[in-house]
């Protein structure tokens, strides 16, 4: 491990810190979903306290511009945690799977943000759903298709699974349809997924899975040639430039964090930023405060939280703290200093060559990072 900068400060003229932007009891939750839609974050469900088994049924709207949170009075919401969510057609917020307090679900519910009401979408003919989903990932490929990967087992069996499902959506008919893909991944749950563009002579997209099992390597869960994926990632030129400069100035390692789960993951241009989570390899102090690497500092440790990219900033919302039980009411915004140096960990994704087996490889800085333990955050 490299020497650490002081929490919230700088070392050798370089560093980064979390900058507080809001503190509201409505944000105190973990294992919720947090989705940006129309310049606002929708926080759905989650557990409001450690040890709780009954998830919340409320929906909270957080405005990052005004740093204000309000509870939506949307009718028809159901309790849910350990689910995932995706925006559809700029209007619906689709919730996929999750724990309702008694069982794991595979159903799809949608919040109509125009009407302010929840809808239970119906399964279409030919639907072949997975067993109940929780701690899975749901990645938006288009307004009509999501890709669901991994999950926990049933209530009695806690095995992880490596199934991949294509989830077709029909917003007009309010229906959904699962179809199991022919390929599988390593069994995992509590992982994260990143849909990234692959540059070079054969551009396209890849879906990478991180964590959720003991492996330290990311895994390719899907590949698409140029033009197959129409979605464009959010534009964050300032943040991307800073990360690129840090990548070029720092040292990296081929291997990522081993045994990490319930962390957060956000794509920033060609980079994937992972933060926090729970370590499967530790007997003590399992809740992490690392930005994709482990460090020895005690600081802003989070598990079951979410990060969202908006307006060239990365926001951190909710999660349980160091004890794994206390929900944080604080939101923060991540800030990078202008004088870059080796004290920022990162995950870089880039093509090493044009051969077909040259996939995106992680490059990790092994330096530790300062945090502030007080407050939604911004990157």
mmCIF file of C-alpha atoms in Angstrom:
data_model
loop_
_atom_site.group_PDB
_atom_site.id
_atom_site.type_symbol
_atom_site.label_atom_id
_atom_site.label_comp_id
_atom_site.label_asym_id
_atom_site.label_seq_id
_atom_site.Cartn_x
_atom_site.Cartn_y
_atom_site.Cartn_z
ATOM 1 C CA UNK A 1 0.000 0.000 0.000
ATOM 2 C CA UNK A 2 1.179 3.516 -0.730
ATOM 3 C CA UNK A 3 1.148 6.333 1.787
ATOM 4 C CA UNK A 4 -2.267 7.895 2.262
ATOM 5 C CA UNK A 5 -3.290 11.503 2.095
ATOM 6 C CA UNK A 6 -5.068 12.904 5.112
ATOM 7 C CA UNK A 7 -8.842 12.407 5.045
ATOM 8 C CA UNK A 8 -10.436 15.195 3.059
ATOM 9 C CA UNK A 9 -7.060 16.726 2.301
ATOM 10 C CA UNK A 10 -4.159 16.533 -0.095
ATOM 11 C CA UNK A 11 -0.820 14.750 -0.207
ATOM 12 C CA UNK A 12 2.084 15.889 -2.328
ATOM 13 C CA UNK A 13 -0.179 18.536 -3.856
ATOM 14 C CA UNK A 14 -2.577 15.906 -5.173
ATOM 15 C CA UNK A 15 -5.677 14.139 -3.994
ATOM 16 C CA UNK A 16 -9.453 14.079 -4.062
ATOM 17 C CA UNK A 17 -12.266 14.409 -1.611
ATOM 18 C CA UNK A 18 -16.001 13.940 -1.251
ATOM 19 C CA UNK A 19 -17.815 17.266 -1.059
ATOM 20 C CA UNK A 20 -21.108 17.368 0.892
ATOM 21 C CA UNK A 21 -24.111 18.622 -1.067
ATOM 22 C CA UNK A 22 -27.120 17.438 0.950
ATOM 23 C CA UNK A 23 -28.137 15.823 4.226
ATOM 24 C CA UNK A 24 -31.712 14.557 4.483
ATOM 25 C CA UNK A 25 -33.295 11.688 6.424
ATOM 26 C CA UNK A 26 -35.152 10.637 3.251
ATOM 27 C CA UNK A 27 -31.811 9.547 1.771
ATOM 28 C CA UNK A 28 -31.024 7.226 4.691
ATOM 29 C CA UNK A 29 -31.456 3.818 3.098
ATOM 30 C CA UNK A 30 -29.437 0.976 1.563
ATOM 31 C CA UNK A 31 -29.942 -1.689 -1.104
ATOM 32 C CA UNK A 32 -32.252 0.702 -2.937
ATOM 33 C CA UNK A 33 -32.103 1.778 -6.557
ATOM 34 C CA UNK A 34 -31.053 5.254 -7.631
ATOM 35 C CA UNK A 35 -31.742 6.235 -11.238
ATOM 36 C CA UNK A 36 -31.223 9.516 -13.068
ATOM 37 C CA UNK A 37 -34.219 10.536 -15.152
ATOM 38 C CA UNK A 38 -34.826 14.047 -16.437
ATOM 39 C CA UNK A 39 -31.989 15.526 -14.407
ATOM 40 C CA UNK A 40 -33.276 14.123 -11.110
ATOM 41 C CA UNK A 41 -32.487 10.991 -9.109
ATOM 42 C CA UNK A 42 -35.261 8.556 -8.216
ATOM 43 C CA UNK A 43 -34.494 6.527 -5.096
ATOM 44 C CA UNK A 44 -36.825 3.535 -4.772
ATOM 45 C CA UNK A 45 -37.317 1.297 -1.749
ATOM 46 C CA UNK A 46 -34.375 -0.146 0.135
ATOM 47 C CA UNK A 47 -33.769 -1.051 3.778
ATOM 48 C CA UNK A 48 -34.017 1.810 6.242
ATOM 49 C CA UNK A 49 -32.010 0.167 9.029
ATOM 50 C CA UNK A 50 -29.464 -2.583 9.492
ATOM 51 C CA UNK A 51 -31.009 -5.961 10.289
ATOM 52 C CA UNK A 52 -34.309 -4.933 8.722
ATOM 53 C CA UNK A 53 -36.042 -7.563 6.586
ATOM 54 C CA UNK A 54 -39.026 -5.463 5.493
ATOM 55 C CA UNK A 55 -38.050 -3.066 2.693
ATOM 56 C CA UNK A 56 -39.436 0.401 2.237
ATOM 57 C CA UNK A 57 -42.157 1.114 -0.323
ATOM 58 C CA UNK A 58 -41.507 4.809 -0.729
ATOM 59 C CA UNK A 59 -40.006 6.701 -3.666
ATOM 60 C CA UNK A 60 -37.769 9.689 -3.047
ATOM 61 C CA UNK A 61 -36.940 12.308 -5.652
ATOM 62 C CA UNK A 62 -33.569 14.024 -5.220
ATOM 63 C CA UNK A 63 -32.821 17.185 -7.184
ATOM 64 C CA UNK A 64 -29.004 17.502 -7.424
ATOM 65 C CA UNK A 65 -29.218 21.060 -8.731
ATOM 66 C CA UNK A 66 -31.176 22.273 -5.729
ATOM 67 C CA UNK A 67 -29.779 19.602 -3.351
ATOM 68 C CA UNK A 68 -33.299 18.829 -2.140
ATOM 69 C CA UNK A 69 -35.086 15.523 -1.515
ATOM 70 C CA UNK A 70 -38.854 14.970 -1.437
ATOM 71 C CA UNK A 71 -40.993 11.888 -0.997
ATOM 72 C CA UNK A 72 -43.234 11.242 -3.983
ATOM 73 C CA UNK A 73 -46.861 10.514 -3.299
ATOM 74 C CA UNK A 74 -47.040 8.065 -6.212
ATOM 75 C CA UNK A 75 -49.833 5.545 -5.800
ATOM 76 C CA UNK A 76 -49.361 1.796 -6.155
ATOM 77 C CA UNK A 77 -45.790 1.459 -4.915
ATOM 78 C CA UNK A 78 -44.775 -1.854 -3.362
ATOM 79 C CA UNK A 79 -41.962 -2.640 -0.895
ATOM 80 C CA UNK A 80 -38.727 -3.573 -2.641
ATOM 81 C CA UNK A 81 -35.010 -3.898 -1.912
ATOM 82 C CA UNK A 82 -32.001 -5.532 -3.598
ATOM 83 C CA UNK A 83 -33.620 -4.759 -6.947
ATOM 84 C CA UNK A 84 -32.358 -2.865 -9.963
ATOM 85 C CA UNK A 85 -33.895 -0.164 -12.134
ATOM 86 C CA UNK A 86 -33.618 1.414 -15.575
ATOM 87 C CA UNK A 87 -35.177 4.449 -17.297
ATOM 88 C CA UNK A 88 -37.345 3.743 -20.349
ATOM 89 C CA UNK A 89 -38.508 6.172 -23.057
ATOM 90 C CA UNK A 90 -37.608 9.136 -20.867
ATOM 91 C CA UNK A 91 -40.889 8.556 -19.019
ATOM 92 C CA UNK A 92 -40.942 5.279 -17.107
ATOM 93 C CA UNK A 93 -38.723 4.077 -14.323
ATOM 94 C CA UNK A 94 -38.736 0.269 -14.554
ATOM 95 C CA UNK A 95 -37.988 -1.726 -11.405
ATOM 96 C CA UNK A 96 -36.810 -5.278 -12.062
ATOM 97 C CA UNK A 97 -36.960 -8.045 -9.447
ATOM 98 C CA UNK A 98 -35.962 -7.594 -5.827
ATOM 99 C CA UNK A 99 -36.989 -8.641 -2.317
ATOM 100 C CA UNK A 100 -40.463 -7.657 -1.100
ATOM 101 C CA UNK A 101 -40.046 -8.753 2.516
ATOM 102 C CA UNK A 102 -41.114 -12.363 2.036
ATOM 103 C CA UNK A 103 -39.856 -13.511 -1.360
ATOM 104 C CA UNK A 104 -37.657 -12.654 -4.295
ATOM 105 C CA UNK A 105 -39.463 -11.449 -7.397
ATOM 106 C CA UNK A 106 -38.810 -11.374 -11.128
ATOM 107 C CA UNK A 107 -41.744 -9.092 -11.982
ATOM 108 C CA UNK A 108 -41.415 -5.645 -13.543
ATOM 109 C CA UNK A 109 -43.026 -2.560 -12.022
ATOM 110 C CA UNK A 110 -42.882 0.869 -13.638
ATOM 111 C CA UNK A 111 -43.285 4.388 -12.312
ATOM 112 C CA UNK A 112 -44.991 6.620 -14.856
ATOM 113 C CA UNK A 113 -43.240 9.890 -14.064
ATOM 114 C CA UNK A 114 -45.741 11.882 -16.118
ATOM 115 C CA UNK A 115 -48.765 10.630 -14.180
ATOM 116 C CA UNK A 116 -46.940 10.070 -10.910
ATOM 117 C CA UNK A 117 -48.310 6.529 -10.536
ATOM 118 C CA UNK A 118 -46.858 3.031 -10.309
ATOM 119 C CA UNK A 119 -47.937 0.297 -12.730
ATOM 120 C CA UNK A 120 -47.512 -3.467 -12.489
ATOM 121 C CA UNK A 121 -46.601 -4.537 -16.006
ATOM 122 C CA UNK A 122 -47.797 -7.952 -17.188
ATOM 123 C CA UNK A 123 -45.804 -10.879 -18.506
ATOM 124 C CA UNK A 124 -46.177 -11.297 -22.279
ATOM 125 C CA UNK A 125 -46.832 -14.667 -23.962
ATOM 126 C CA UNK A 126 -43.645 -16.738 -24.150
ATOM 127 C CA UNK A 127 -42.219 -15.203 -20.995
ATOM 128 C CA UNK A 128 -39.604 -17.523 -19.369
ATOM 129 C CA UNK A 129 -38.641 -15.704 -16.187
ATOM 130 C CA UNK A 130 -35.745 -16.565 -13.898
ATOM 131 C CA UNK A 131 -36.317 -17.648 -10.338
ATOM 132 C CA UNK A 132 -36.721 -14.706 -7.992
ATOM 133 C CA UNK A 133 -34.124 -11.996 -8.528
ATOM 134 C CA UNK A 134 -32.151 -10.118 -5.898
ATOM 135 C CA UNK A 135 -28.686 -8.566 -5.859
ATOM 136 C CA UNK A 136 -28.644 -8.897 -9.649
ATOM 137 C CA UNK A 137 -27.817 -6.292 -12.277
ATOM 138 C CA UNK A 138 -30.123 -4.876 -14.913
ATOM 139 C CA UNK A 139 -28.402 -3.028 -17.767
ATOM 140 C CA UNK A 140 -30.283 -0.895 -20.268
ATOM 141 C CA UNK A 141 -29.410 -1.731 -23.879
ATOM 142 C CA UNK A 142 -32.278 0.260 -25.381
ATOM 143 C CA UNK A 143 -35.779 1.462 -24.534
ATOM 144 C CA UNK A 144 -37.011 -1.990 -25.471
ATOM 145 C CA UNK A 145 -34.370 -4.304 -24.012
ATOM 146 C CA UNK A 146 -32.555 -4.790 -20.716
ATOM 147 C CA UNK A 147 -29.945 -7.400 -19.839
ATOM 148 C CA UNK A 148 -30.255 -9.105 -16.459
ATOM 149 C CA UNK A 149 -27.214 -10.904 -15.021
ATOM 150 C CA UNK A 150 -26.599 -12.899 -11.846
ATOM 151 C CA UNK A 151 -28.768 -13.300 -8.779
ATOM 152 C CA UNK A 152 -29.026 -14.780 -5.329
ATOM 153 C CA UNK A 153 -30.748 -18.100 -4.801
ATOM 154 C CA UNK A 154 -34.089 -18.804 -3.185
ATOM 155 C CA UNK A 155 -35.097 -18.060 0.382
ATOM 156 C CA UNK A 156 -33.728 -21.410 1.553
ATOM 157 C CA UNK A 157 -30.805 -21.707 -0.844
ATOM 158 C CA UNK A 158 -28.384 -18.788 -1.022
ATOM 159 C CA UNK A 159 -26.373 -19.987 -4.008
ATOM 160 C CA UNK A 160 -25.407 -17.440 -6.625
ATOM 161 C CA UNK A 161 -26.189 -17.939 -10.273
ATOM 162 C CA UNK A 162 -24.529 -17.009 -13.536
ATOM 163 C CA UNK A 163 -27.643 -16.827 -15.689
ATOM 164 C CA UNK A 164 -28.067 -14.044 -18.227
ATOM 165 C CA UNK A 165 -31.545 -13.006 -19.392
ATOM 166 C CA UNK A 166 -32.677 -10.638 -22.106
ATOM 167 C CA UNK A 167 -35.673 -8.693 -20.852
ATOM 168 C CA UNK A 168 -37.873 -7.292 -23.625
ATOM 169 C CA UNK A 169 -40.134 -4.361 -22.736
ATOM 170 C CA UNK A 170 -43.226 -3.026 -24.478
ATOM 171 C CA UNK A 171 -44.129 0.299 -22.816
ATOM 172 C CA UNK A 172 -47.195 0.718 -25.032
ATOM 173 C CA UNK A 173 -48.692 -2.625 -24.003
ATOM 174 C CA UNK A 174 -47.203 -2.415 -20.471
ATOM 175 C CA UNK A 175 -45.693 -5.904 -20.851
ATOM 176 C CA UNK A 176 -42.339 -7.616 -20.383
ATOM 177 C CA UNK A 177 -40.823 -10.885 -21.547
ATOM 178 C CA UNK A 178 -37.760 -12.750 -20.273
ATOM 179 C CA UNK A 179 -35.618 -14.967 -22.477
ATOM 180 C CA UNK A 180 -32.579 -16.821 -21.150
ATOM 181 C CA UNK A 181 -29.397 -16.216 -23.151
ATOM 182 C CA UNK A 182 -27.272 -19.131 -24.311
ATOM 183 C CA UNK A 183 -24.135 -17.910 -22.540
ATOM 184 C CA UNK A 184 -23.460 -17.805 -18.810
ATOM 185 C CA UNK A 185 -21.036 -16.069 -16.509
ATOM 186 C CA UNK A 186 -19.388 -17.011 -13.251
ATOM 187 C CA UNK A 187 -21.956 -17.365 -10.494
ATOM 188 C CA UNK A 188 -22.268 -14.040 -8.709
ATOM 189 C CA UNK A 189 -24.576 -11.693 -6.816
ATOM 190 C CA UNK A 190 -24.110 -8.266 -5.325
ATOM 191 C CA UNK A 191 -21.956 -7.452 -8.353
ATOM 192 C CA UNK A 192 -22.016 -4.460 -10.684
ATOM 193 C CA UNK A 193 -22.278 -4.120 -14.452
ATOM 194 C CA UNK A 194 -20.767 -1.573 -16.844
ATOM 195 C CA UNK A 195 -21.724 -1.167 -20.486
ATOM 196 C CA UNK A 196 -18.693 0.352 -22.168
ATOM 197 C CA UNK A 197 -17.752 1.332 -25.685
ATOM 198 C CA UNK A 198 -14.902 -0.556 -27.325
ATOM 199 C CA UNK A 199 -12.840 1.691 -29.584
ATOM 200 C CA UNK A 200 -10.300 0.600 -32.165
ATOM 201 C CA UNK A 201 -10.594 -0.923 -35.638
ATOM 202 C CA UNK A 202 -13.663 -2.960 -34.596
ATOM 203 C CA UNK A 203 -15.683 -0.656 -32.310
ATOM 204 C CA UNK A 204 -18.750 -1.814 -30.448
ATOM 205 C CA UNK A 205 -19.879 -2.384 -26.887
ATOM 206 C CA UNK A 206 -19.085 -4.790 -24.071
ATOM 207 C CA UNK A 207 -20.894 -5.501 -20.824
ATOM 208 C CA UNK A 208 -18.438 -6.118 -18.004
ATOM 209 C CA UNK A 209 -19.330 -7.589 -14.602
ATOM 210 C CA UNK A 210 -17.304 -6.682 -11.521
ATOM 211 C CA UNK A 211 -17.296 -8.383 -8.111
ATOM 212 C CA UNK A 212 -20.040 -10.484 -6.575
ATOM 213 C CA UNK A 213 -17.716 -13.468 -6.268
ATOM 214 C CA UNK A 214 -14.178 -14.233 -5.121
ATOM 215 C CA UNK A 215 -12.639 -13.498 -8.508
ATOM 216 C CA UNK A 216 -10.714 -10.258 -8.973
ATOM 217 C CA UNK A 217 -11.169 -10.239 -12.740
ATOM 218 C CA UNK A 218 -14.002 -8.498 -14.574
ATOM 219 C CA UNK A 219 -15.990 -10.773 -16.855
ATOM 220 C CA UNK A 220 -17.484 -10.111 -20.269
ATOM 221 C CA UNK A 221 -21.246 -10.790 -20.118
ATOM 222 C CA UNK A 222 -22.059 -9.568 -23.614
ATOM 223 C CA UNK A 223 -20.497 -8.133 -26.754
ATOM 224 C CA UNK A 224 -22.145 -6.157 -29.539
ATOM 225 C CA UNK A 225 -20.760 -4.941 -32.828
ATOM 226 C CA UNK A 226 -20.901 -1.330 -33.962
ATOM 227 C CA UNK A 227 -24.438 -0.020 -34.357
ATOM 228 C CA UNK A 228 -26.149 -2.751 -32.328
ATOM 229 C CA UNK A 229 -26.309 -0.618 -29.179
ATOM 230 C CA UNK A 230 -27.852 2.787 -29.803
ATOM 231 C CA UNK A 231 -27.439 4.162 -26.313
ATOM 232 C CA UNK A 232 -24.909 6.907 -25.688
ATOM 233 C CA UNK A 233 -23.326 7.335 -22.252
ATOM 234 C CA UNK A 234 -23.781 10.635 -20.391
ATOM 235 C CA UNK A 235 -21.335 13.294 -21.493
ATOM 236 C CA UNK A 236 -18.886 14.268 -18.736
ATOM 237 C CA UNK A 237 -15.909 15.872 -20.485
ATOM 238 C CA UNK A 238 -14.431 17.566 -17.418
ATOM 239 C CA UNK A 239 -14.528 14.459 -15.249
ATOM 240 C CA UNK A 240 -13.323 12.233 -18.094
ATOM 241 C CA UNK A 241 -10.367 14.535 -18.745
ATOM 242 C CA UNK A 242 -9.353 14.471 -15.105
ATOM 243 C CA UNK A 243 -9.541 10.693 -14.946
ATOM 244 C CA UNK A 244 -7.541 10.410 -18.167
ATOM 245 C CA UNK A 245 -4.795 12.615 -16.735
ATOM 246 C CA UNK A 246 -4.723 10.553 -13.571
ATOM 247 C CA UNK A 247 -4.470 7.358 -15.578
ATOM 248 C CA UNK A 248 -1.519 8.695 -17.535
ATOM 249 C CA UNK A 249 0.281 9.921 -14.428
ATOM 250 C CA UNK A 250 -0.254 7.011 -12.050
ATOM 251 C CA UNK A 251 0.901 3.449 -11.700
ATOM 252 C CA UNK A 252 -1.503 0.565 -12.171
ATOM 253 C CA UNK A 253 -1.939 -3.131 -11.489
ATOM 254 C CA UNK A 254 -3.563 -5.769 -13.636
ATOM 255 C CA UNK A 255 -5.634 -7.300 -10.852
ATOM 256 C CA UNK A 256 -8.709 -5.650 -9.385
ATOM 257 C CA UNK A 257 -10.249 -6.025 -5.919
ATOM 258 C CA UNK A 258 -10.990 -9.613 -4.943
ATOM 259 C CA UNK A 259 -14.253 -10.666 -3.337
ATOM 260 C CA UNK A 260 -16.081 -7.330 -3.473
ATOM 261 C CA UNK A 261 -19.877 -7.086 -3.466
ATOM 262 C CA UNK A 262 -22.665 -4.538 -2.932
ATOM 263 C CA UNK A 263 -20.404 -1.752 -4.166
ATOM 264 C CA UNK A 264 -21.380 0.945 -6.661
ATOM 265 C CA UNK A 265 -20.311 1.282 -10.266
ATOM 266 C CA UNK A 266 -20.550 4.189 -12.703
ATOM 267 C CA UNK A 267 -19.265 4.569 -16.244
ATOM 268 C CA UNK A 268 -17.473 7.854 -16.951
ATOM 269 C CA UNK A 269 -16.411 7.947 -20.589
ATOM 270 C CA UNK A 270 -13.857 5.138 -21.099
ATOM 271 C CA UNK A 271 -13.518 4.638 -17.340
ATOM 272 C CA UNK A 272 -15.442 2.600 -14.762
ATOM 273 C CA UNK A 273 -15.480 3.951 -11.227
ATOM 274 C CA UNK A 274 -16.191 1.504 -8.387
ATOM 275 C CA UNK A 275 -16.603 2.577 -4.799
ATOM 276 C CA UNK A 276 -17.152 0.970 -1.400
ATOM 277 C CA UNK A 277 -18.888 -2.345 -0.876
ATOM 278 C CA UNK A 278 -18.364 -5.347 1.337
ATOM 279 C CA UNK A 279 -15.307 -7.577 1.215
ATOM 280 C CA UNK A 280 -15.845 -11.347 1.075
ATOM 281 C CA UNK A 281 -12.204 -11.965 1.943
ATOM 282 C CA UNK A 282 -12.067 -10.236 5.324
ATOM 283 C CA UNK A 283 -13.118 -11.581 8.704
ATOM 284 C CA UNK A 284 -13.290 -8.066 10.204
ATOM 285 C CA UNK A 285 -13.777 -4.524 8.989
ATOM 286 C CA UNK A 286 -15.629 -5.800 5.918
ATOM 287 C CA UNK A 287 -17.259 -2.521 4.838
ATOM 288 C CA UNK A 288 -14.918 -0.704 2.445
ATOM 289 C CA UNK A 289 -14.187 2.941 1.726
ATOM 290 C CA UNK A 290 -12.097 2.225 -1.356
ATOM 291 C CA UNK A 291 -12.428 3.638 -4.816
ATOM 292 C CA UNK A 292 -11.919 0.299 -6.523
ATOM 293 C CA UNK A 293 -8.901 -0.523 -4.382
ATOM 294 C CA UNK A 294 -8.506 -1.457 -0.759
ATOM 295 C CA UNK A 295 -6.924 1.054 1.590
ATOM 296 C CA UNK A 296 -6.096 1.205 5.276
ATOM 297 C CA UNK A 297 -7.892 4.456 6.106
ATOM 298 C CA UNK A 298 -11.073 4.540 8.093
ATOM 299 C CA UNK A 299 -13.378 7.034 6.458
ATOM 300 C CA UNK A 300 -16.520 7.170 4.362
ATOM 301 C CA UNK A 301 -17.283 3.456 4.248
ATOM 302 C CA UNK A 302 -20.442 2.438 2.420
ATOM 303 C CA UNK A 303 -22.279 -0.702 1.413
ATOM 304 C CA UNK A 304 -25.611 -1.045 -0.411
ATOM 305 C CA UNK A 305 -25.298 2.510 -1.761
ATOM 306 C CA UNK A 306 -25.644 3.895 -5.300
ATOM 307 C CA UNK A 307 -23.687 6.289 -7.497
ATOM 308 C CA UNK A 308 -25.234 8.330 -10.323
ATOM 309 C CA UNK A 309 -23.575 10.421 -12.991
ATOM 310 C CA UNK A 310 -25.193 13.792 -13.736
ATOM 311 C CA UNK A 311 -23.967 17.104 -15.108
ATOM 312 C CA UNK A 312 -20.294 16.072 -15.204
ATOM 313 C CA UNK A 313 -20.401 15.025 -11.544
ATOM 314 C CA UNK A 314 -20.643 11.685 -9.757
ATOM 315 C CA UNK A 315 -23.086 11.533 -6.834
ATOM 316 C CA UNK A 316 -23.117 9.018 -3.987
ATOM 317 C CA UNK A 317 -26.514 8.336 -2.370
ATOM 318 C CA UNK A 318 -27.526 6.280 0.658
ATOM 319 C CA UNK A 319 -25.994 3.054 1.913
ATOM 320 C CA UNK A 320 -25.096 1.615 5.310
ATOM 321 C CA UNK A 321 -21.985 2.897 7.049
ATOM 322 C CA UNK A 322 -19.015 1.183 8.665
ATOM 323 C CA UNK A 323 -21.108 -0.924 11.033
ATOM 324 C CA UNK A 324 -23.120 -2.318 8.127
ATOM 325 C CA UNK A 325 -26.362 -1.370 9.886
ATOM 326 C CA UNK A 326 -26.749 2.404 10.073
ATOM 327 C CA UNK A 327 -28.269 4.076 7.011
ATOM 328 C CA UNK A 328 -26.688 7.345 5.934
ATOM 329 C CA UNK A 329 -28.919 10.391 5.312
ATOM 330 C CA UNK A 330 -26.122 12.157 3.500
ATOM 331 C CA UNK A 331 -25.425 12.725 -0.145
ATOM 332 C CA UNK A 332 -22.053 13.671 -1.510
ATOM 333 C CA UNK A 333 -20.379 14.906 -4.616
ATOM 334 C CA UNK A 334 -16.915 13.801 -5.675
ATOM 335 C CA UNK A 335 -14.376 16.466 -6.407
ATOM 336 C CA UNK A 336 -10.924 16.082 -7.999
ATOM 337 C CA UNK A 337 -8.129 18.539 -7.460
ATOM 338 C CA UNK A 338 -6.620 20.308 -10.439
ATOM 339 C CA UNK A 339 -3.078 19.287 -9.463
ATOM 340 C CA UNK A 340 -3.127 15.584 -10.316
ATOM 341 C CA UNK A 341 -0.766 13.018 -8.868
ATOM 342 C CA UNK A 342 -0.492 9.373 -7.884
ATOM 343 C CA UNK A 343 -2.912 9.417 -4.957
ATOM 344 C CA UNK A 344 -6.105 8.683 -6.898
ATOM 345 C CA UNK A 345 -7.089 5.077 -7.552
ATOM 346 C CA UNK A 346 -8.860 4.409 -10.783
ATOM 347 C CA UNK A 347 -10.102 1.723 -13.117
ATOM 348 C CA UNK A 348 -9.121 2.278 -16.719
ATOM 349 C CA UNK A 349 -10.629 0.338 -19.608
ATOM 350 C CA UNK A 350 -8.831 0.421 -22.927
ATOM 351 C CA UNK A 351 -8.136 -1.912 -25.828
ATOM 352 C CA UNK A 352 -4.544 -3.153 -25.875
ATOM 353 C CA UNK A 353 -4.643 -4.248 -29.510
ATOM 354 C CA UNK A 354 -6.824 -5.216 -32.413
ATOM 355 C CA UNK A 355 -6.867 -8.974 -31.908
ATOM 356 C CA UNK A 356 -10.188 -10.561 -31.127
ATOM 357 C CA UNK A 357 -8.968 -11.816 -27.745
ATOM 358 C CA UNK A 358 -7.807 -8.350 -26.682
ATOM 359 C CA UNK A 359 -10.674 -7.393 -24.397
ATOM 360 C CA UNK A 360 -10.900 -4.489 -21.985
ATOM 361 C CA UNK A 361 -8.452 -4.977 -19.140
ATOM 362 C CA UNK A 362 -8.502 -3.095 -15.837
ATOM 363 C CA UNK A 363 -5.585 -0.976 -14.775
ATOM 364 C CA UNK A 364 -5.673 -0.100 -11.086
ATOM 365 C CA UNK A 365 -3.737 2.489 -9.189
ATOM 366 C CA UNK A 366 -2.669 0.995 -5.870
ATOM 367 C CA UNK A 367 -2.571 4.266 -3.950
ATOM 368 C CA UNK A 368 -4.906 4.896 -1.033
ATOM 369 C CA UNK A 369 -7.449 7.662 -0.949
ATOM 370 C CA UNK A 370 -8.642 10.279 1.560
ATOM 371 C CA UNK A 371 -12.320 10.523 2.460
ATOM 372 C CA UNK A 372 -14.488 12.755 4.570
ATOM 373 C CA UNK A 373 -16.802 10.967 6.972
ATOM 374 C CA UNK A 374 -19.458 13.637 7.094
ATOM 375 C CA UNK A 375 -22.273 13.637 4.361
ATOM 376 C CA UNK A 376 -24.955 12.905 -0.917
ATOM 377 C CA UNK A 377 -21.380 13.125 -2.443
ATOM 378 C CA UNK A 378 -20.004 14.276 -5.863
ATOM 379 C CA UNK A 379 -17.082 12.943 -7.944
#
